[in-house]
Amino acid sequence: MSDLNEVRQAVILAAGRSRRMEKLSRREPKCLLPYKGERVLERLVRQIEDNGIQQIYIVTGYCANKIEALFHDDPVVTTIENKFYEEDVNILSLSLALAKVDGPVAIFEADVIMEDALVRYVLGSDFEGKSVWFTRGPFTESQYGGILKSNKYGQITDIRIVSAYNERYKAYSKLTGIMRVGSGELELFRAIMNKYAKTSLKQYFLTAWIENLRLLPCWEADITPYQFYTFNKPEEYYQVQSTDIDASHGEAEVQRVEVSQLHGIEEYGEERVKDLLHEITTLGMWTVPIIISKSTNLVLDGQHRLEAAKRLGLSVLPAVAVHYQEVAVWSLRKEIRVDSKRVEKKVLKDKAVYPYKTVKHKFPFDIPSIQIPLDELR
């Protein structure tokens, strides 16, 4: 992960007994079950570390020694034992972790299996300065648990924990086991959590946020475009086992395109451009290709890099060209609708761009790393 992103710490909640997993969790937590050659928790830790997180706090409880042994030589990981895990739902676990945290933090439940691109999205720069609850589409009749509702701007107006679907919740979204706590809410949330944990351990940490939502502003982010799975029962675990989340997407071909022919689709953040300029000039290399629409040269990923290239006087840029209609596209701003046709019309016909952090894309390949001396691009 680039130094331009604010999240440096992550918490993984791994204390639970997982009784609904029956014999599969009789000798170890469900997060230590295998998936494609790795334990589920090992996979999550690796994905988080691959994004440059400097400190991961894993809260243990059931079979704590097994998790501690697994990560005892990992300098990024610190384990925190919740000795009261049998009584605790999860409020004490998070309280213990937040006592160690000193900045914006991402929080994961330990039983999530997801693609690398989703971890990058959660830990990336799209949500800087915000507390975020990640959802996975509309709340449906087969679901239960945490749900939320947000206004047309994506700010959350209600969070609930429900035991079953009800028609009055049809406008709600289903929560995942992932969230971000921003610096503006961290101190207050930590204090509230400590207070609630002293009252009763038989409550979810969501309760502390739910009952203080007016004091803890937060936003919804939908992860529907990404592969995400969690499991509470053996049949759910076996179903995930039959899914290859890590299937190869193929190689992305990098070409060079003229800077003068490229069209940005969003405004950019001046401070981020300055930081990028420093990063690029210090290294003396261009390390990440931009992603463009093959037929129109719209820049789908790399608005800040395009601006940095212009200020550096570069003539060409390394790029990966895609067919826009084959790319998943959605809006980070709930009040603004986007799709490939709307983006093309706004930029090419209306000669306008979207506000900073509006249009988001998911590409059917991993963006390759490159190393091209800047002199070759001038």
Short mmCIF file of C-alpha atoms in Angstrom, two decimals:
data_model
loop_
_atom_site.label_atom_id
_atom_site.label_comp_id
_atom_site.label_asym_id
_atom_site.label_seq_id
_atom_site.Cartn_x
_atom_site.Cartn_y
_atom_site.Cartn_z
CA MET A 1 0.00 0.00 0.00
CA SER A 2 1.21 3.49 -0.78
CA ASP A 3 2.21 5.92 1.97
CA LEU A 4 -0.66 8.06 0.66
CA ASN A 5 -3.25 5.97 2.52
CA GLU A 6 -4.17 6.82 6.12
CA VAL A 7 -5.00 3.39 7.60
CA ARG A 8 -1.91 1.85 9.18
CA GLN A 9 -3.52 -0.54 11.66
CA ALA A 10 -5.98 -3.41 11.50
CA VAL A 11 -7.89 -5.46 14.06
CA ILE A 12 -9.01 -9.06 13.54
CA LEU A 13 -11.59 -10.49 15.96
CA ALA A 14 -10.79 -14.20 16.40
CA ALA A 15 -11.84 -15.04 19.96
CA GLY A 16 -15.09 -16.94 19.38
CA ARG A 17 -15.83 -20.62 20.03
CA SER A 18 -17.85 -21.08 16.79
CA ARG A 19 -20.20 -23.71 18.23
CA ARG A 20 -22.41 -23.70 15.12
CA MET A 21 -19.49 -25.19 13.18
CA GLU A 22 -20.06 -28.42 15.17
CA LYS A 23 -17.17 -30.90 15.00
CA LEU A 24 -15.17 -28.70 12.60
CA SER A 25 -14.37 -26.29 15.44
CA ARG A 26 -14.06 -28.85 18.21
CA ARG A 27 -10.27 -28.60 18.37
CA GLU A 28 -9.54 -25.20 16.85
CA PRO A 29 -11.32 -21.96 15.89
CA LYS A 30 -13.07 -21.90 12.52
CA CYS A 31 -10.65 -19.22 11.33
CA LEU A 32 -7.90 -21.86 11.38
CA LEU A 33 -9.74 -24.10 8.93
CA PRO A 34 -8.02 -24.41 5.54
CA TYR A 35 -8.88 -22.63 2.32
CA LYS A 36 -6.86 -23.36 -0.85
CA GLY A 37 -3.68 -24.33 0.99
CA GLU A 38 -3.83 -21.63 3.68
CA ARG A 39 -5.66 -21.29 6.94
CA VAL A 40 -8.45 -18.71 6.65
CA LEU A 41 -6.80 -16.44 9.23
CA GLU A 42 -3.37 -16.82 7.62
CA ARG A 43 -4.85 -15.76 4.31
CA LEU A 44 -6.48 -12.67 5.80
CA VAL A 45 -3.28 -11.62 7.59
CA ARG A 46 -1.28 -12.06 4.38
CA GLN A 47 -3.76 -9.98 2.40
CA ILE A 48 -3.68 -7.19 4.97
CA GLU A 49 0.12 -7.20 5.15
CA ASP A 50 0.34 -7.09 1.34
CA ASN A 51 -1.37 -3.71 1.58
CA GLY A 52 1.30 -2.20 3.79
CA ILE A 53 -0.49 -2.28 7.15
CA GLN A 54 2.12 -1.71 9.86
CA GLN A 55 0.35 -3.32 12.81
CA ILE A 56 -2.27 -6.07 13.04
CA TYR A 57 -3.94 -6.84 16.37
CA ILE A 58 -5.55 -10.29 16.56
CA VAL A 59 -7.88 -10.79 19.52
CA THR A 60 -7.78 -14.44 20.57
CA GLY A 61 -9.80 -16.50 23.01
CA TYR A 62 -10.77 -20.06 22.14
CA CYS A 63 -7.55 -22.04 21.50
CA ALA A 64 -5.59 -18.81 21.85
CA ASN A 65 -2.30 -20.70 22.00
CA LYS A 66 -2.78 -22.09 18.49
CA ILE A 67 -3.25 -18.64 16.95
CA GLU A 68 -0.38 -17.20 18.99
CA ALA A 69 1.92 -20.01 17.82
CA LEU A 70 0.94 -19.39 14.21
CA PHE A 71 2.05 -15.75 14.28
CA HIS A 72 4.67 -15.69 17.02
CA ASP A 73 7.48 -14.71 14.62
CA ASP A 74 5.48 -12.17 12.56
CA PRO A 75 6.65 -8.67 13.57
CA VAL A 76 3.47 -7.06 12.20
CA VAL A 77 1.11 -9.19 14.31
CA THR A 78 0.33 -8.71 18.00
CA THR A 79 -2.08 -11.13 19.68
CA ILE A 80 -4.34 -9.98 22.52
CA GLU A 81 -6.04 -12.68 24.59
CA ASN A 82 -9.64 -12.22 25.68
CA LYS A 83 -9.82 -14.47 28.73
CA PHE A 84 -13.56 -13.93 28.99
CA TYR A 85 -14.37 -15.04 25.43
CA GLU A 86 -16.92 -17.61 26.61
CA GLU A 87 -19.04 -14.85 28.16
CA ASP A 88 -18.27 -12.14 25.60
CA VAL A 89 -20.23 -11.67 22.37
CA ASN A 90 -17.53 -9.43 20.89
CA ILE A 91 -17.67 -6.09 22.71
CA LEU A 92 -14.79 -6.89 25.08
CA SER A 93 -12.68 -8.25 22.23
CA LEU A 94 -12.90 -5.00 20.30
CA SER A 95 -12.42 -2.93 23.47
CA LEU A 96 -9.16 -4.74 24.18
CA ALA A 97 -7.94 -4.09 20.63
CA LEU A 98 -8.98 -0.44 20.53
CA ALA A 99 -6.95 0.17 23.68
CA LYS A 100 -3.85 -0.48 21.52
CA VAL A 101 -4.92 1.49 18.45
CA ASP A 102 -3.75 5.08 17.97
CA GLY A 103 -5.10 6.03 14.54
CA PRO A 104 -7.59 5.14 11.79
CA VAL A 105 -8.18 1.38 11.83
CA ALA A 106 -9.84 -1.33 9.76
CA ILE A 107 -11.71 -4.04 11.65
CA PHE A 108 -12.28 -7.55 10.30
CA GLU A 109 -13.99 -10.62 11.66
CA ALA A 110 -11.67 -13.60 11.38
CA ASP A 111 -13.95 -15.84 9.31
CA VAL A 112 -14.06 -13.71 6.14
CA ILE A 113 -12.73 -15.06 2.86
CA MET A 114 -12.45 -12.47 0.11
CA GLU A 115 -10.51 -11.54 -2.96
CA ASP A 116 -7.35 -9.45 -2.78
CA ALA A 117 -9.01 -6.53 -4.60
CA LEU A 118 -11.60 -6.20 -1.83
CA VAL A 119 -8.93 -5.98 0.87
CA ARG A 120 -7.23 -3.22 -1.16
CA TYR A 121 -10.57 -1.42 -1.45
CA VAL A 122 -11.23 -1.59 2.30
CA LEU A 123 -7.72 -0.41 3.20
CA GLY A 124 -7.34 2.10 0.36
CA SER A 125 -7.70 5.85 0.05
CA ASP A 126 -11.33 6.05 -1.13
CA PHE A 127 -12.61 6.48 2.43
CA GLU A 128 -10.01 8.77 3.99
CA GLY A 129 -11.33 10.81 6.90
CA LYS A 130 -14.46 8.67 7.29
CA SER A 131 -15.79 5.89 9.45
CA VAL A 132 -17.28 3.28 7.11
CA TRP A 133 -19.51 0.22 7.44
CA PHE A 134 -19.20 -2.16 4.50
CA THR A 135 -22.37 -3.81 3.20
CA ARG A 136 -23.12 -6.54 0.66
CA GLY A 137 -26.30 -5.55 -1.08
CA PRO A 138 -29.95 -5.32 0.03
CA PHE A 139 -31.20 -7.16 3.11
CA THR A 140 -33.14 -10.21 1.91
CA GLU A 141 -35.64 -12.68 3.35
CA SER A 142 -33.04 -15.40 3.99
CA GLN A 143 -30.79 -13.15 6.10
CA TYR A 144 -30.55 -11.91 9.67
CA GLY A 145 -28.05 -10.04 11.85
CA GLY A 146 -26.62 -6.57 11.30
CA ILE A 147 -28.35 -4.25 8.82
CA LEU A 148 -28.23 -0.53 8.12
CA LYS A 149 -29.91 2.26 6.22
CA SER A 150 -28.23 5.30 4.68
CA ASN A 151 -29.51 8.52 3.11
CA LYS A 152 -29.04 9.61 -0.51
CA TYR A 153 -25.51 10.79 0.30
CA GLY A 154 -24.49 7.46 1.82
CA GLN A 155 -24.43 8.69 5.43
CA ILE A 156 -25.83 6.03 7.74
CA THR A 157 -29.09 6.96 9.45
CA ASP A 158 -29.92 3.68 11.20
CA ILE A 159 -28.14 0.47 12.22
CA ARG A 160 -29.93 -2.55 13.68
CA ILE A 161 -29.40 -6.15 14.71
CA VAL A 162 -32.41 -8.25 13.74
CA SER A 163 -33.26 -11.92 14.16
CA ALA A 164 -35.25 -12.23 10.93
CA TYR A 165 -36.34 -10.36 7.82
CA ASN A 166 -39.28 -7.98 8.04
CA GLU A 167 -40.88 -6.00 5.23
CA ARG A 168 -40.15 -2.74 7.01
CA TYR A 169 -36.44 -3.39 6.50
CA LYS A 170 -36.62 -3.72 2.71
CA ALA A 171 -34.68 -0.46 2.24
CA TYR A 172 -31.83 -1.68 4.46
CA SER A 173 -28.49 -3.23 3.45
CA LYS A 174 -26.80 -6.29 4.94
CA LEU A 175 -23.73 -5.63 7.02
CA THR A 176 -20.49 -7.55 6.59
CA GLY A 177 -17.88 -8.24 9.24
CA ILE A 178 -15.76 -5.33 8.01
CA MET A 179 -15.62 -1.67 9.02
CA ARG A 180 -13.27 1.31 9.29
CA VAL A 181 -13.10 3.67 12.25
CA GLY A 182 -11.80 7.10 11.27
CA SER A 183 -9.66 9.36 13.43
CA GLY A 184 -12.61 11.68 14.07
CA GLU A 185 -14.63 8.94 15.79
CA LEU A 186 -11.91 6.71 17.29
CA GLU A 187 -11.47 8.36 20.69
CA LEU A 188 -15.18 8.65 21.43
CA PHE A 189 -15.95 5.15 20.16
CA ARG A 190 -13.18 3.71 22.35
CA ALA A 191 -14.57 5.47 25.42
CA ILE A 192 -18.12 4.34 24.70
CA MET A 193 -16.96 0.77 24.09
CA ASN A 194 -15.15 0.66 27.43
CA LYS A 195 -18.25 1.92 29.20
CA TYR A 196 -20.54 -0.60 27.50
CA ALA A 197 -18.13 -3.52 28.06
CA LYS A 198 -18.15 -2.81 31.81
CA THR A 199 -21.95 -2.93 31.78
CA SER A 200 -22.37 -6.30 30.02
CA LEU A 201 -20.38 -8.65 27.79
CA LYS A 202 -23.59 -10.10 26.34
CA GLN A 203 -23.81 -7.54 23.54
CA TYR A 204 -22.34 -6.86 20.13
CA PHE A 205 -19.97 -3.95 19.70
CA LEU A 206 -22.47 -2.68 17.12
CA THR A 207 -24.71 -1.74 20.04
CA ALA A 208 -22.27 0.92 21.21
CA TRP A 209 -22.33 2.56 17.78
CA ILE A 210 -26.07 2.05 17.23
CA GLU A 211 -27.04 3.82 20.44
CA ASN A 212 -24.63 6.71 19.77
CA LEU A 213 -25.07 7.09 16.03
CA ARG A 214 -25.76 10.83 16.33
CA LEU A 215 -22.32 11.30 17.89
CA LEU A 216 -20.51 8.90 15.56
CA PRO A 217 -21.14 9.89 11.92
CA CYS A 218 -20.43 7.10 9.45
CA TRP A 219 -20.97 6.09 5.86
CA GLU A 220 -22.05 3.01 3.93
CA ALA A 221 -19.85 1.34 1.30
CA ASP A 222 -21.25 -1.49 -0.82
CA ILE A 223 -18.89 -4.38 -1.67
CA THR A 224 -21.29 -6.18 -4.00
CA PRO A 225 -18.86 -6.08 -6.98
CA TYR A 226 -16.34 -8.15 -5.00
CA GLN A 227 -16.19 -11.80 -3.98
CA PHE A 228 -16.81 -12.02 -0.24
CA TYR A 229 -17.78 -15.00 1.91
CA THR A 230 -18.27 -15.75 5.58
CA PHE A 231 -19.37 -18.98 7.24
CA ASN A 232 -21.11 -19.93 10.47
CA LYS A 233 -22.20 -23.49 9.66
CA PRO A 234 -20.39 -26.50 8.12
CA GLU A 235 -22.48 -26.38 4.93
CA GLU A 236 -21.54 -22.71 4.40
CA TYR A 237 -17.86 -23.56 4.84
CA TYR A 238 -18.05 -26.44 2.34
CA GLN A 239 -19.79 -24.19 -0.15
CA VAL A 240 -16.94 -21.66 0.05
CA GLN A 241 -14.44 -24.47 -0.47
CA SER A 242 -15.92 -25.11 -3.91
CA THR A 243 -15.35 -21.48 -4.95
CA ASP A 244 -11.98 -20.44 -6.37
CA ILE A 245 -11.68 -16.81 -5.33
CA ASP A 246 -8.06 -16.69 -6.45
CA ALA A 247 -8.68 -17.87 -10.01
CA SER A 248 -6.22 -16.31 -12.44
CA HIS A 249 -7.54 -13.29 -14.34
CA GLY A 250 -4.88 -13.49 -17.03
CA GLU A 251 -2.07 -11.12 -17.89
CA ALA A 252 -2.72 -7.42 -18.42
CA GLU A 253 -0.86 -6.03 -21.44
CA VAL A 254 0.91 -2.72 -20.78
CA GLN A 255 1.26 -0.27 -23.65
CA ARG A 256 2.32 3.36 -23.94
CA VAL A 257 -0.16 6.12 -24.78
CA GLU A 258 0.28 9.83 -25.42
CA VAL A 259 -0.60 11.99 -22.42
CA SER A 260 -2.26 14.55 -24.71
CA GLN A 261 -4.78 11.92 -25.85
CA LEU A 262 -5.96 11.00 -22.34
CA HIS A 263 -9.17 12.22 -20.69
CA GLY A 264 -9.50 12.36 -16.92
CA ILE A 265 -12.98 11.61 -15.56
CA GLU A 266 -12.69 13.06 -12.04
CA GLU A 267 -11.32 16.02 -10.18
CA TYR A 268 -8.23 15.32 -8.11
CA GLY A 269 -6.89 16.13 -4.65
CA GLU A 270 -4.04 18.63 -4.75
CA GLU A 271 -2.26 17.20 -1.70
CA ARG A 272 -2.42 13.71 -3.14
CA VAL A 273 -0.89 14.92 -6.41
CA LYS A 274 1.94 16.60 -4.50
CA ASP A 275 2.60 13.44 -2.50
CA LEU A 276 2.62 11.39 -5.71
CA LEU A 277 5.04 13.80 -7.36
CA HIS A 278 7.41 13.44 -4.44
CA GLU A 279 7.09 9.66 -4.49
CA ILE A 280 7.66 9.39 -8.25
CA THR A 281 10.57 11.83 -8.47
CA THR A 282 12.30 10.32 -5.45
CA LEU A 283 12.17 6.88 -7.03
CA GLY A 284 12.88 8.14 -10.55
CA MET A 285 10.61 5.42 -11.90
CA TRP A 286 7.01 5.01 -13.03
CA THR A 287 5.74 1.93 -11.19
CA VAL A 288 1.97 1.66 -11.80
CA PRO A 289 0.26 1.83 -15.22
CA ILE A 290 -2.93 3.82 -15.59
CA ILE A 291 -6.07 1.99 -16.79
CA ILE A 292 -7.87 3.44 -19.79
CA SER A 293 -10.92 2.75 -21.93
CA LYS A 294 -9.72 1.17 -25.16
CA SER A 295 -12.01 3.11 -27.50
CA THR A 296 -12.07 6.53 -25.84
CA ASN A 297 -8.85 6.90 -23.78
CA LEU A 298 -10.84 7.78 -20.68
CA VAL A 299 -8.66 7.30 -17.61
CA LEU A 300 -10.54 4.82 -15.43
CA ASP A 301 -7.82 4.42 -12.83
CA GLY A 302 -5.02 6.94 -12.33
CA GLN A 303 -6.49 10.47 -12.19
CA HIS A 304 -3.75 11.67 -9.85
CA ARG A 305 -1.02 9.93 -11.82
CA LEU A 306 -2.26 11.62 -14.99
CA GLU A 307 -2.02 15.03 -13.33
CA ALA A 308 1.41 14.18 -11.93
CA ALA A 309 2.57 13.15 -15.42
CA LYS A 310 1.44 16.49 -16.86
CA ARG A 311 3.36 18.41 -14.19
CA LEU A 312 6.45 16.30 -14.83
CA GLY A 313 6.24 17.07 -18.55
CA LEU A 314 5.88 13.43 -19.57
CA SER A 315 4.83 12.75 -23.17
CA VAL A 316 3.68 9.15 -22.81
CA LEU A 317 2.41 6.95 -20.01
CA PRO A 318 2.28 3.17 -19.50
CA ALA A 319 -1.34 2.04 -19.65
CA VAL A 320 -3.58 -1.02 -19.70
CA ALA A 321 -6.51 -0.64 -22.13
CA VAL A 322 -9.86 -2.31 -21.40
CA HIS A 323 -13.29 -2.52 -22.98
CA TYR A 324 -15.27 -0.22 -20.68
CA GLN A 325 -18.49 -2.23 -21.01
CA GLU A 326 -16.70 -5.24 -19.50
CA VAL A 327 -15.65 -3.36 -16.35
CA ALA A 328 -17.70 -3.16 -13.14
CA VAL A 329 -18.43 0.49 -12.37
CA TRP A 330 -20.22 2.07 -9.41
CA SER A 331 -20.38 5.33 -7.51
CA LEU A 332 -18.71 6.12 -4.20
CA ARG A 333 -21.32 8.88 -3.84
CA LYS A 334 -24.77 7.41 -3.38
CA GLU A 335 -26.44 10.54 -4.77
CA ILE A 336 -24.62 10.26 -8.14
CA ARG A 337 -25.52 7.43 -10.54
CA VAL A 338 -22.80 6.17 -12.85
CA ASP A 339 -22.26 3.55 -15.54
CA SER A 340 -19.96 3.42 -18.54
CA LYS A 341 -22.39 5.27 -20.84
CA ARG A 342 -23.03 8.05 -18.32
CA VAL A 343 -19.30 8.52 -17.75
CA GLU A 344 -18.56 8.69 -21.48
CA LYS A 345 -21.36 11.21 -22.06
CA LYS A 346 -20.36 13.48 -19.19
CA VAL A 347 -16.67 13.58 -20.09
CA LEU A 348 -16.67 13.38 -23.89
CA LYS A 349 -19.92 15.14 -24.81
CA ASP A 350 -20.62 17.45 -21.88
CA LYS A 351 -16.91 18.24 -21.38
CA ALA A 352 -17.23 17.89 -17.59
CA VAL A 353 -15.73 15.67 -14.91
CA TYR A 354 -17.07 14.07 -11.74
CA PRO A 355 -16.21 15.28 -8.22
CA TYR A 356 -13.14 13.76 -6.56
CA LYS A 357 -13.78 10.18 -5.36
CA THR A 358 -16.97 9.44 -7.28
CA VAL A 359 -16.44 6.77 -9.96
CA LYS A 360 -15.07 3.38 -8.87
CA HIS A 361 -14.03 0.51 -11.13
CA LYS A 362 -13.16 -3.13 -10.60
CA PHE A 363 -11.00 -4.67 -13.30
CA PRO A 364 -10.91 -8.34 -14.35
CA PHE A 365 -7.15 -8.53 -13.70
CA ASP A 366 -4.56 -7.45 -11.18
CA ILE A 367 -2.88 -4.14 -12.04
CA PRO A 368 0.75 -5.10 -12.78
CA SER A 369 3.78 -3.49 -11.17
CA ILE A 370 6.30 -1.98 -13.58
CA GLN A 371 9.54 -0.04 -13.42
CA ILE A 372 10.11 2.47 -16.22
CA PRO A 373 12.68 5.29 -15.87
CA LEU A 374 11.02 8.69 -16.17
CA ASP A 375 13.42 9.71 -18.95
CA GLU A 376 11.84 7.07 -21.19
CA LEU A 377 8.45 8.75 -20.79
CA ARG A 378 9.49 12.33 -21.55
#
